[in-house]
Amino acid sequence: MSKILIVAEHLNGQLNASTAKCVTAAGKLSPEAIDILVLAADAAGIAAQAAQIAGVSRVLTVERAENAQSLSAVLAPQVAKAAAGYSHVFGPSTTFGKDLMPRVAALLGVPQVSDLMEVVDAQTFKRPVYAGNAIVTVSAPAGAIVATVRTASFPAAAEGGGASVEALSLDVALPTHTRFVELKAGKSDRPDLQTASRVVSGGRALGSADSFRIIYSLADKLGAGVGASRAAVDAGYVPNDMQVGQTGKIIAPELYIAIGISGAIQHLTGIKDAGTIVAINKDAEAPIFEIADFGLVGDLFTLVPELEAALG
Amino acid sequence: MKILVGYKRVVDYNVRIQVKPDSSGVVTEGVKLSPNPFDEIALEEALRLREKGIASEVVVATIAPADAQAHLRNGLAMGANRAIHVVTDEVVQPLTAARILLKLIEKEQPGLVLLGKQAIDDDANQTGQMLAALWDRPQATFASEIVVDGQVARVTREVDAGLETIEIDLPAVVTTDLRLNEPRFIKLPDIMKAKSKPLETIALADLGVEAAAGLTASHYAAPAKRSKGVMVKDVAELVAALKAKGLV
Ligand SMILES: Cc1cc2nc3c(=O)[nH]c(=O)nc-3n(C[C@H](O)[C@H](O)[C@H](O)COP(=O)(O)OP(=O)(O)OC[C@H]3O[C@@H](n4cnc5c(N)ncnc54)[C@H](O)[C@@H]3O)c2cc1C
């Protein structure tokens, strides 16, 4: 029987929704136990949130001043130590998990399954390669199985659990060669791009940071999160954390509206699991229309304000 | 300071990937191969650090079959001083790649190792982090800015929440994100010059690296296709369609 340890992702005392998605993925193995590991300077509040996720057996906390920031060089030896006795160690396929989990796998001397999107059995999983243009079924060798979970492939586990919270003391020396300086977080009152049920994205066609305002305005009308293509980020219209795609965020909103985005493979990888895709583009031949559920050809600078007005 | 750059050859990002009819892999015969875009960014950054006088030598390394010499010449033409070709016909997975790169580190003693954050074939995003763990040195992944100041580097990282800056002691592993720089174009005279630059080949078997137990790939499939939808003629029709689906 499997015993699964999930590394909790959190920021400013808030548990990230990716953790509950990892719990759903873990549940697919019908494991004997799913435990969540919270590494923090002050773990109580985060642990309380984790304990509410249905299906979780125990929440294990490691409180150390060094855990105030998520530095993988500091966290990895602790996760590797805590992994003893577990058949699987999961983290989310977010920048947090992508940075941390391979370091854990290397310390354990095992390979990693990146972007786990489907559980076949306890050793066998599906994952995307080539920007999602092929799906490969892989089996892990004997030993602990370390994986990052593609969060867009799994809904968040429900609340209503009542896991016990236990403090863990790990005897591990931590390095001082890696130090946190600062985090410049894009402040936004809008729904989080990774969990929003509706997302409006803009591309290169917007032409400037200033023009991007019509995207925000439409998004606000819909209560949507805002995303962008790489071209729009590279051009400086919006910050990097808004990039959707192979090398940005992989998202699965119920509604995705792509505006002035051509639909390059690398962008489409990020939205394949969206419920309904709407595309607005002046080029009727744009590849985005190949995968859009609803396509509208025309000039975005006319159509977007019109759409916003039509939404009442 | 010497910089070691990982420089992988992959299927070009513009190629439309096809799964083989027998599901054993994707078609790589006859398709265009190119340097991994993130590795080109890593090499470009190394060259800029050399041009600033921070690095004295840039060494590109690849782990690939014997026919990858032209690929390495490409890296030399871009401006690397030397190249190392670890020759193997096997597909090398990230943990083994990290063990191989660690051997090269022991040999070369670089002050900085620059790798792409992921290779666009297996999209694993693991090798740099694994290498840093095995080397017991700092890692700074997804870099969009690197400032080297003596024995310390300040690296800005593209993370989900925004931009994170960390300080790391050197030597260390840094992996590159897309916005770190724009790689230069190779000019014809550079291609000529590259022909006489040193290119060392080492058979993987001679490195004394134990291959890690890896993942076994059993089946490749094309992703579930989204069916082509409908074109609407105007905004009113779009809103009606979205309303019918309960989406707005
Ligand atoms: C290794 C690698 C990784 C990458 N990762 C990503 C990634 O994660 N995410 C990503 O998005 N891209 C990524 N890319 C880049 C990708 O290949 C494309 O270059 C990018 O997605 C293009 O952005 P775009 O659609 O906004 O711009 P363009 O391709 O330039 O498209 C602009 C579109 O706007 C339309 N348009 C112009 N004016 C108007 C108007 N007035 N009204 C309506 N429509 C208009 C045009 O018809 C066109 O279709 C990656 C590339 C590489 C090589």
XYZ file of C-alpha atoms and ligand atoms in Angstrom:
613
model
C 0.000 0.000 0.000
C 1.135 3.514 -0.778
C 1.953 6.154 1.804
C 2.159 9.578 0.280
C 3.849 12.690 1.591
C 2.829 16.007 0.025
C 4.978 19.093 0.439
C 2.717 22.063 1.187
C 3.153 25.258 -0.807
C 2.406 28.449 1.073
C 3.105 32.156 1.033
C 2.473 34.773 3.731
C 0.717 32.242 5.933
C -1.700 31.142 3.226
C -1.760 27.585 1.933
C -1.660 27.542 -1.873
C -4.561 25.800 -3.654
C -1.982 23.599 -5.406
C -1.652 21.555 -2.218
C -5.301 20.427 -2.308
C -4.815 19.490 -5.977
C -1.875 17.285 -5.026
C -4.157 15.612 -2.476
C -6.628 14.769 -5.257
C -3.818 13.292 -7.364
C -2.552 11.313 -4.366
C -6.063 9.998 -3.708
C -6.026 8.331 -7.153
C -3.531 5.812 -5.769
C -6.017 4.727 -3.070
C -3.215 5.076 -0.558
C -3.065 3.937 3.031
C -2.196 7.476 4.107
C -1.794 10.980 2.693
C 0.271 13.247 4.930
C 1.077 16.904 4.323
C 4.443 18.361 5.289
C 4.458 22.036 6.251
C 7.910 23.619 6.415
C 7.617 27.132 7.819
C 8.915 29.521 10.449
C 5.426 29.726 11.875
C 3.429 26.688 10.815
C 0.261 26.659 12.930
C -2.034 28.669 10.663
C -0.900 26.905 7.501
C -1.187 23.502 9.169
C -4.736 24.311 10.260
C -5.669 25.050 6.643
C -3.999 21.843 5.448
C -5.773 19.777 8.113
C -9.115 20.798 6.616
C -8.442 19.171 3.264
C -10.542 16.033 2.970
C -8.563 12.828 2.643
C -5.519 13.985 4.591
C -4.402 11.716 7.438
C -1.815 13.834 9.222
C -0.248 17.253 8.852
C 3.400 17.275 9.863
C 5.013 20.587 10.724
C 8.668 21.518 10.813
C 9.115 24.952 12.354
C 12.505 26.550 11.897
C 13.513 30.154 11.409
C 15.354 29.074 8.241
C 12.026 27.990 6.752
C 10.648 31.535 6.697
C 11.226 31.608 2.933
C 10.957 28.768 0.467
C 14.611 28.258 -0.442
C 14.963 24.851 -2.049
C 18.536 24.330 -0.880
C 17.246 24.750 2.675
C 13.978 22.821 2.310
C 15.211 19.858 0.248
C 17.322 18.129 2.923
C 14.404 18.391 5.347
C 11.939 16.925 2.835
C 14.376 14.134 1.978
C 14.699 13.280 5.660
C 10.944 13.426 6.275
C 10.385 11.180 3.235
C 11.641 8.100 5.069
C 8.889 5.494 5.204
C 6.850 7.029 2.380
C 6.374 5.341 -0.978
C 5.670 8.635 -2.767
C 6.609 12.289 -2.282
C 4.496 14.771 -4.229
C 4.798 18.499 -4.744
C 2.888 20.813 -7.098
C 4.168 21.565 -10.569
C 4.331 25.260 -9.748
C 7.577 27.228 -9.648
C 7.795 26.260 -5.953
C 7.546 22.514 -6.632
C 9.565 22.600 -9.848
C 12.426 24.228 -7.984
C 12.281 22.016 -4.903
C 11.278 18.489 -5.896
C 14.161 17.595 -8.263
C 16.568 18.601 -5.507
C 14.717 16.229 -3.172
C 14.769 13.438 -5.778
C 18.515 13.822 -6.280
C 19.126 13.650 -2.527
C 17.070 10.446 -2.456
C 18.905 9.149 -5.545
C 15.723 8.584 -7.530
C 14.314 10.006 -10.781
C 11.388 12.420 -10.778
C 8.096 12.254 -12.612
C 7.527 15.860 -13.732
C 4.028 17.214 -14.386
C 2.148 14.070 -13.409
C -1.213 14.431 -15.190
C -2.787 11.007 -14.687
C -2.273 8.100 -12.307
C -2.329 4.699 -14.033
C -1.240 2.716 -10.976
C 1.045 3.259 -7.984
C 4.178 3.086 -10.187
C 2.822 4.249 -13.518
C 1.835 7.744 -14.557
C 1.124 9.881 -17.590
C 2.961 13.123 -18.235
C 3.227 15.600 -21.128
C 6.391 16.060 -23.200
C 7.231 18.260 -26.215
C 5.090 21.150 -24.991
C 2.186 18.786 -24.457
C 2.252 17.478 -28.021
C 2.778 13.945 -26.780
C 1.687 12.206 -23.609
C 4.047 9.547 -22.320
C 3.259 6.749 -19.888
C 6.196 6.208 -17.541
C 6.919 3.678 -14.802
C 9.151 4.550 -11.890
C 11.825 2.110 -10.701
C 11.936 0.660 -7.194
C 12.473 3.216 -4.442
C 10.648 6.335 -3.393
C 8.662 7.949 -6.178
C 9.072 11.708 -6.393
C 6.648 13.622 -8.594
C 5.416 17.096 -9.348
C 1.677 17.174 -9.929
C 0.350 19.103 -12.940
C -2.174 21.166 -11.039
C -4.395 21.877 -14.062
C -5.115 18.128 -14.313
C -6.683 17.734 -10.887
C -9.436 19.659 -9.078
C -8.706 20.756 -5.532
C -9.762 18.217 -2.887
C -12.772 19.399 -0.919
C -12.615 20.813 2.578
C -14.158 19.090 5.551
C -11.256 16.923 6.651
C -10.012 16.774 10.182
C -6.403 15.633 10.058
C -4.254 15.647 13.160
C -1.350 18.104 13.299
C 1.977 16.830 14.608
C 5.256 18.659 15.058
C 8.222 16.904 13.523
C 11.771 17.569 14.547
C 14.286 16.677 11.894
C 17.939 16.555 12.710
C 19.343 18.092 9.530
C 22.104 20.626 9.064
C 20.930 23.412 6.767
C 23.136 25.334 4.347
C 23.653 29.098 4.587
C 24.948 29.493 1.033
C 21.526 30.551 -0.275
C 19.822 33.663 1.089
C 16.478 35.297 0.385
C 16.643 38.957 -0.615
C 13.147 39.976 -1.714
C 9.960 39.023 -3.490
C 8.323 41.551 -5.769
C 4.826 40.195 -6.042
C 2.439 41.627 -8.580
C -0.322 43.047 -6.405
C -3.773 42.417 -7.735
C -7.294 42.256 -6.381
C -8.278 40.111 -9.329
C -8.823 36.356 -9.065
C -5.608 34.349 -9.061
C -4.696 33.292 -12.584
C -4.005 29.693 -11.569
C -7.315 29.102 -9.849
C -9.706 31.572 -11.521
C -12.746 30.009 -13.174
C -12.615 32.650 -15.899
C -9.503 34.087 -17.497
C -9.087 36.824 -20.094
C -5.683 36.919 -21.831
C -4.113 39.449 -24.146
C -1.319 39.062 -26.674
C 1.148 41.064 -28.692
C -1.705 42.701 -30.590
C -2.489 44.912 -27.596
C 0.574 46.928 -28.543
C 1.296 48.627 -25.207
C 0.886 48.399 -21.462
C -1.590 51.226 -21.770
C -3.823 49.462 -24.286
C -3.781 46.357 -22.123
C -6.274 48.246 -19.942
C -9.131 47.073 -22.129
C -8.221 43.490 -21.175
C -8.297 44.310 -17.451
C -11.551 46.127 -17.922
C -13.221 43.171 -19.631
C -11.796 40.820 -17.013
C -13.234 42.940 -14.212
C -16.633 42.873 -15.853
C -16.442 39.065 -15.856
C -14.775 38.702 -12.460
C -11.952 37.010 -14.347
C -8.239 36.561 -13.811
C -5.893 38.092 -16.377
C -3.251 36.284 -18.411
C -1.004 37.026 -21.354
C 1.078 35.468 -24.096
C 4.835 35.392 -23.891
C 5.039 38.096 -26.546
C 2.961 40.452 -24.379
C 5.191 39.760 -21.364
C 8.429 40.077 -23.335
C 7.244 43.402 -24.727
C 6.709 44.620 -21.173
C 2.937 45.138 -21.399
C 2.428 42.982 -18.304
C 4.585 41.290 -15.631
C 6.052 37.802 -16.030
C 3.694 36.139 -13.567
C 0.878 36.575 -16.093
C 2.424 34.382 -18.804
C 0.310 31.423 -19.816
C 1.878 28.482 -21.629
C 4.595 25.856 -21.770
C 6.993 28.006 -19.818
C 4.456 30.064 -17.956
C 1.350 28.935 -16.122
C -0.682 25.909 -17.141
C -4.291 26.723 -16.343
C -7.714 25.115 -16.629
C -10.419 27.774 -16.191
C -14.026 27.109 -17.191
C -13.827 30.037 -19.614
C -10.696 31.298 -21.386
C -10.859 34.314 -23.678
C -7.768 34.800 -25.873
C -7.552 38.257 -27.363
C -5.005 39.140 -30.035
C -3.139 35.891 -29.415
C -2.124 33.845 -32.452
C -2.199 30.445 -30.747
C 1.402 29.212 -30.884
C 1.889 25.629 -29.659
C 3.680 26.932 -26.569
C 0.697 29.077 -25.636
C -1.918 26.410 -26.367
C -0.113 23.991 -24.031
C -1.135 26.234 -21.187
C -4.872 26.210 -21.946
C -5.636 22.727 -23.305
C -7.685 21.822 -20.248
C -9.818 24.962 -20.275
C -13.565 24.306 -20.415
C -14.545 26.751 -23.152
C -12.076 28.748 -25.217
C -13.088 31.968 -26.945
C -10.732 33.618 -29.444
C -10.856 37.124 -30.832
C -8.381 37.749 -33.625
C -8.383 39.800 -36.809
C -6.749 36.988 -38.773
C -9.311 34.307 -39.708
C -6.400 31.890 -40.316
C -4.872 32.292 -36.838
C -4.129 28.860 -35.293
C -6.013 29.832 -32.125
C -9.243 29.250 -34.064
C -8.299 25.572 -34.528
C -8.933 24.943 -30.859
C -11.374 27.705 -29.947
C -14.940 26.710 -29.115
C -16.106 30.135 -30.243
C -14.133 32.265 -32.653
C -14.773 35.863 -33.593
C -12.829 37.524 -36.382
C -12.244 41.256 -36.161
C -10.345 44.137 -34.628
C -9.983 43.660 -30.891
C -9.976 47.410 -30.254
C -13.579 47.527 -31.517
C -14.756 44.103 -30.355
C -13.485 44.070 -26.780
C -15.251 47.270 -25.671
C -18.324 46.051 -27.537
C -18.189 42.728 -25.694
C -17.782 44.451 -22.364
C -20.800 46.634 -23.076
C -22.869 43.647 -24.237
C -22.220 41.899 -20.942
C -24.350 44.563 -19.331
C 36.204 32.476 -13.320
C 35.287 29.690 -15.663
C 31.642 29.098 -16.673
C 30.353 25.686 -17.689
C 27.252 25.797 -19.901
C 24.941 22.858 -20.570
C 24.043 22.894 -24.242
C 21.524 20.252 -25.287
C 20.397 19.417 -28.793
C 16.634 19.051 -29.140
C 13.910 18.911 -31.775
C 13.443 22.469 -33.012
C 10.587 24.317 -31.327
C 8.836 24.924 -34.640
C 8.549 21.236 -35.532
C 5.055 19.778 -35.335
C 5.604 16.747 -33.123
C 4.136 13.454 -34.371
C 3.736 10.339 -32.262
C 5.006 7.182 -34.003
C 2.244 4.817 -35.182
C 3.579 2.071 -32.874
C 3.425 4.455 -29.859
C 7.101 3.840 -29.067
C 8.077 7.501 -29.163
C 7.823 10.618 -31.281
C 9.194 10.896 -34.789
C 12.702 12.346 -34.649
C 14.028 10.988 -37.953
C 14.504 13.739 -40.467
C 13.216 16.515 -38.224
C 15.161 19.694 -37.620
C 17.343 19.656 -34.496
C 18.446 22.849 -32.775
C 20.058 23.959 -29.548
C 17.558 23.985 -26.692
C 16.342 27.630 -26.593
C 16.961 27.907 -22.856
C 20.527 26.651 -23.311
C 21.189 29.294 -25.941
C 20.098 31.840 -23.350
C 22.484 30.206 -20.840
C 25.341 30.421 -23.316
C 24.507 34.022 -24.190
C 24.578 34.954 -20.499
C 27.948 33.251 -20.044
C 29.348 35.168 -23.005
C 28.057 38.453 -21.609
C 29.689 37.702 -18.249
C 32.937 37.073 -20.093
C 32.561 40.295 -22.070
C 32.084 42.143 -18.761
C 35.356 40.657 -17.529
C 33.638 38.576 -14.849
C 34.309 35.259 -16.556
C 37.555 34.344 -18.254
C 36.484 31.229 -20.084
C 33.208 29.715 -21.318
C 33.008 25.949 -21.848
C 29.945 24.389 -23.518
C 29.142 20.774 -22.828
C 26.706 18.380 -24.393
C 25.754 14.755 -23.818
C 24.751 13.351 -27.176
C 25.457 10.841 -29.941
C 28.576 11.182 -32.069
C 26.776 13.207 -34.741
C 26.319 16.184 -32.407
C 29.669 17.770 -33.319
C 28.039 20.345 -35.581
C 25.778 21.278 -32.710
C 28.781 22.005 -30.494
C 30.480 23.937 -33.297
C 27.375 26.105 -33.203
C 28.041 26.875 -29.538
C 31.659 27.625 -30.350
C 30.570 29.905 -33.187
C 28.322 31.769 -30.777
C 31.463 32.442 -28.769
C 32.318 29.649 -26.321
C 36.069 29.092 -25.876
C 35.946 25.303 -25.753
C 33.494 22.451 -26.051
C 33.162 19.081 -24.357
C 31.186 16.327 -26.032
C 30.216 13.410 -23.818
C 29.380 10.799 -26.406
C 26.573 8.300 -25.904
C 23.849 6.852 -28.073
C 21.583 6.358 -25.084
C 18.925 8.874 -24.141
C 20.199 10.226 -20.848
C 17.635 11.090 -18.160
C 18.045 14.090 -15.837
C 19.561 12.311 -12.817
C 22.187 10.631 -14.972
C 22.792 13.886 -16.840
C 23.367 15.567 -13.472
C 25.897 12.867 -12.508
C 27.709 13.365 -15.811
C 27.783 17.140 -15.411
C 29.112 16.691 -11.876
C 32.046 14.730 -13.344
C 32.708 17.619 -15.721
C 32.557 20.035 -12.793
C 35.163 17.998 -10.917
C 37.356 18.126 -13.997
C 36.810 21.776 -14.915
C 36.229 23.449 -11.514
C 33.898 26.176 -12.844
C 32.823 29.100 -10.682
C 29.366 29.056 -12.239
C 27.316 26.454 -14.084
C 24.585 27.770 -16.364
C 21.861 25.495 -17.699
C 18.490 26.034 -19.327
C 15.584 25.684 -16.925
C 14.158 22.909 -19.064
C 14.809 21.191 -22.348
C 11.869 21.507 -24.698
C 11.867 17.784 -25.579
C 11.269 16.032 -22.249
C 10.198 19.287 -20.523
C 11.515 17.746 -17.288
C 12.921 20.871 -15.601
C 15.135 18.803 -13.281
C 18.788 18.634 -14.290
C 20.004 21.916 -12.775
C 18.318 21.286 -9.444
C 19.605 17.709 -9.323
C 23.115 18.814 -10.202
C 23.095 21.447 -7.455
C 21.941 18.807 -4.951
C 24.625 16.285 -5.936
C 27.274 19.023 -5.910
C 25.921 20.284 -2.568
C 25.939 23.856 -3.903
C 23.287 26.618 -4.286
C 20.759 26.653 -7.083
C 18.955 29.618 -8.609
C 16.376 28.427 -11.100
C 14.296 30.380 -13.660
C 16.728 33.307 -13.706
C 15.734 36.562 -15.387
C 18.724 38.529 -14.068
C 22.159 37.515 -12.796
C 24.485 39.965 -11.068
C 27.852 38.541 -10.076
C 29.769 40.387 -7.380
C 32.933 38.611 -6.339
C 32.089 35.285 -4.753
C 28.368 36.023 -4.613
C 25.648 36.180 -7.249
C 22.310 37.939 -6.941
C 19.767 36.196 -9.069
C 16.254 37.371 -9.874
C 13.940 34.449 -10.473
C 10.635 34.311 -12.323
C 8.268 32.662 -9.849
C 4.493 32.270 -9.866
C 4.052 35.124 -7.413
C 6.262 37.556 -9.319
C 10.010 38.176 -9.171
C 12.097 36.720 -6.364
C 15.678 37.757 -5.719
C 18.080 35.472 -3.890
C 21.750 35.710 -3.088
C 23.923 32.661 -3.587
C 27.549 31.872 -2.830
C 29.597 30.717 -5.789
C 30.196 28.195 -7.178
C 26.559 27.502 -7.936
C 24.103 26.304 -10.566
C 21.837 28.837 -12.259
C 19.087 27.859 -14.702
C 17.788 30.352 -17.225
C 14.325 31.599 -18.036
C 13.236 33.180 -21.316
C 13.636 36.799 -20.359
C 17.242 36.635 -19.142
C 18.544 37.827 -22.506
C 18.158 37.518 -26.250
C 20.806 35.252 -27.734
C 22.992 36.785 -30.446
C 22.941 35.625 -34.034
C 25.924 33.718 -35.313
C 27.892 35.504 -38.049
C 29.670 33.747 -40.856
C 33.258 34.591 -39.768
C 32.433 33.124 -36.342
C 31.530 29.824 -37.964
C 34.948 29.768 -39.619
C 36.677 30.657 -36.352
C 34.770 27.941 -34.483
C 36.342 25.274 -36.669
C 39.700 25.705 -34.985
C 38.440 25.919 -31.407
C 39.123 22.943 -29.097
C 36.399 20.300 -28.992
C 37.085 17.452 -26.612
C 35.197 14.181 -26.959
C 34.815 11.803 -24.049
C 33.044 8.455 -24.322
C 30.420 8.280 -21.589
C 31.815 4.891 -20.563
C 35.195 6.525 -19.821
C 33.728 9.042 -17.356
C 33.002 6.394 -14.739
C 29.424 7.556 -14.178
C 26.922 5.096 -12.834
C 23.669 5.452 -14.784
C 20.783 6.107 -12.399
C 17.741 3.844 -12.521
C 15.402 5.902 -14.654
C 11.774 6.075 -15.649
C 10.660 3.504 -18.211
C 8.548 5.001 -20.980
C 6.067 2.411 -22.203
C 3.686 4.287 -24.434
C 3.443 7.589 -26.266
C 0.111 9.035 -27.365
C -1.073 12.185 -29.040
C -2.857 14.492 -26.596
C -6.645 14.510 -26.488
C -7.745 16.774 -29.318
C -10.012 19.692 -28.714
C -12.622 19.683 -31.391
C -12.800 22.720 -33.619
C -15.619 24.940 -32.494
C -17.778 27.415 -34.350
C -17.174 30.887 -35.697
C -19.633 33.482 -34.488
C -20.433 36.469 -36.677
C -20.553 39.186 -34.044
C -20.436 40.055 -30.369
C -24.182 39.518 -29.893
C -23.907 35.960 -31.174
C -20.884 35.311 -28.951
C -22.651 36.574 -25.837
C -25.725 34.495 -26.672
C -23.561 31.385 -27.091
C -21.796 31.983 -23.763
C -25.111 32.640 -22.034
C -26.526 29.389 -23.442
C -23.628 27.547 -21.860
C -24.117 29.360 -18.552
C -20.644 30.886 -18.767
C -21.599 34.538 -18.412
C 11.015 27.762 -25.751
C 9.810 28.613 -25.980
C 8.871 28.720 -24.976
C 7.737 29.512 -25.141
N 6.819 29.596 -24.127
C 5.702 30.322 -24.306
C 4.694 30.410 -23.293
O 4.825 29.838 -22.197
N 3.585 31.145 -23.541
C 3.389 31.808 -24.727
O 2.348 32.470 -24.878
N 4.331 31.751 -25.681
C 5.480 31.038 -25.496
N 6.413 31.032 -26.495
C 6.270 31.961 -27.626
C 5.319 31.490 -28.716
O 6.022 30.663 -29.623
C 4.755 32.712 -29.464
O 5.819 33.472 -29.970
C 3.873 33.630 -28.617
O 2.907 32.863 -27.913
C 3.195 34.638 -29.496
O 2.439 35.556 -28.738
P 1.177 36.296 -29.377
O 0.197 35.282 -29.826
O 0.730 37.312 -28.408
O 1.834 37.082 -30.585
P 1.705 36.869 -32.152
O 2.046 35.491 -32.530
O 2.450 37.970 -32.772
O 0.166 37.021 -32.431
C -0.519 38.218 -32.363
C -1.917 37.963 -32.920
O -2.708 39.112 -32.776
C -3.512 39.254 -33.922
N -3.832 40.687 -34.029
C -2.991 41.711 -34.335
N -3.653 42.886 -34.292
C -4.937 42.612 -33.954
C -6.093 43.394 -33.730
N -6.056 44.736 -33.830
N -7.230 42.769 -33.399
C -7.286 41.422 -33.289
N -6.216 40.619 -33.457
C -5.049 41.203 -33.780
C -2.683 38.732 -35.063
O -3.531 38.296 -36.113
C -1.934 37.584 -34.391
O -2.642 36.356 -34.550
C 7.552 30.221 -26.350
C 8.493 30.104 -27.357
C 9.600 29.310 -27.187
C 10.602 29.208 -28.302
